[in-house]
Amino acid sequence: MSRPALICWLLVLLASARAQVLVPGEELTYSVSYLGIQLGTIRIVNEGRHEALGKPAFKCTAYIDSREGIPFLALHVVYESWMEPTALASLQFVAQNKLDGEYTKYTFDYDQRRITTATWKDRQKTDERVFEIKRKYTDGLTILYAARQLLYSKRTAWIPTIVREDTAWTKINFTGKVVPTTIDAVSYPVRTVYFDGEANWTGVYGVTGSFEGWFSDDDARIPIKAKMKLYLGSADIELTAWKRPGWSPPKATDQ
């Protein structure tokens, strides 16, 4: 590693040192809406310390459900991610589609420098792929925790990401800019850190392209609000409920 690259990496580690993004029992619920119309909900739960591929891990699960009665948008999926304790890389990922019974599993074997993906439907394997890799990767759920970990790095990060059985990159500009943000669940403006970026992949709800995010300006770095491009257009993702001991959204000071 070159000296400039080493210095940059050390700065990232220092920026991440006080993060408390992997707290067992943390539960965050979000509303997904488009033009004021609620499309569905996302609930993310930290299930605590586990093991994956014989290595220590944290397991986090996302429950993604569309609202009943919305045409062309029936969606009920569960994402399970086993990530390294740094929250910067995935070890194992499972996606289950409750509507069609499809089941997909990613295995991240960094010792052998490869990612293996396999998909089953009705207990029959329908697809299997092997990706040779030179670096560690995140999946579609781990990327959220990686962003929380790197929130104060004040740099542009290109994070290797695998989504829907394809490898790509997620570009995030960590601006470090502190701004007030309003959400319906809180009666006061929340003190947040703003960033933006580009998803060079297509995920659930058709998430792709440019996005913006506002995370809480504290050690928890809770995702408060986001704007992302979906199939229908630009959508709002907003925190509606949370369970985390001792945490409440930090109040923005008067400007």
XYZ file of N, CA, C and O in Angstrom, residues 64-68 73-77 97 99 164 204-205:
60
model
N -38.894 -6.041 4.104
C -39.337 -5.041 3.136
C -40.698 -5.450 2.589
O -40.842 -6.522 1.985
N -41.703 -4.606 2.823
C -43.074 -4.959 2.443
C -43.762 -3.783 1.772
O -43.726 -2.646 2.275
N -44.399 -4.058 0.638
C -45.197 -3.028 -0.026
C -46.561 -2.923 0.638
O -47.039 -3.876 1.280
N -47.188 -1.774 0.492
C -48.531 -1.588 1.046
C -49.543 -2.298 0.152
O -49.447 -2.261 -1.079
N -50.499 -2.962 0.771
C -51.502 -3.696 0.008
C -52.319 -2.733 -0.860
O -52.626 -1.613 -0.459
N -46.902 -3.294 -7.662
C -45.859 -3.141 -6.659
C -46.102 -4.074 -5.467
O -46.140 -3.642 -4.331
N -46.302 -5.351 -5.750
C -46.452 -6.334 -4.675
C -45.061 -6.831 -4.301
O -44.337 -7.386 -5.133
N -44.668 -6.592 -3.055
C -43.303 -6.912 -2.647
C -43.273 -7.305 -1.178
O -43.712 -6.544 -0.307
N -42.771 -8.502 -0.910
C -42.591 -8.962 0.465
C -41.313 -9.801 0.492
O -41.328 -10.985 0.142
N -40.209 -9.177 0.895
C -38.929 -9.863 0.895
C -38.237 -9.695 2.253
O -38.515 -8.751 2.997
N -37.842 -14.193 -1.124
C -39.036 -13.558 -1.671
C -40.247 -14.380 -1.238
O -40.434 -15.513 -1.679
N -43.331 -13.991 -1.885
C -44.421 -14.121 -2.855
C -44.205 -15.269 -3.836
O -45.146 -15.968 -4.193
N -28.329 -8.409 -6.516
C -29.030 -9.205 -7.530
C -28.054 -9.997 -8.405
O -28.094 -9.939 -9.641
N -33.962 -3.622 -4.790
C -35.373 -3.755 -4.480
C -36.089 -2.418 -4.687
O -35.506 -1.361 -4.484
N -37.337 -2.459 -5.108
C -38.138 -1.284 -5.479
C -37.577 -0.601 -6.733
O -38.021 0.476 -7.102
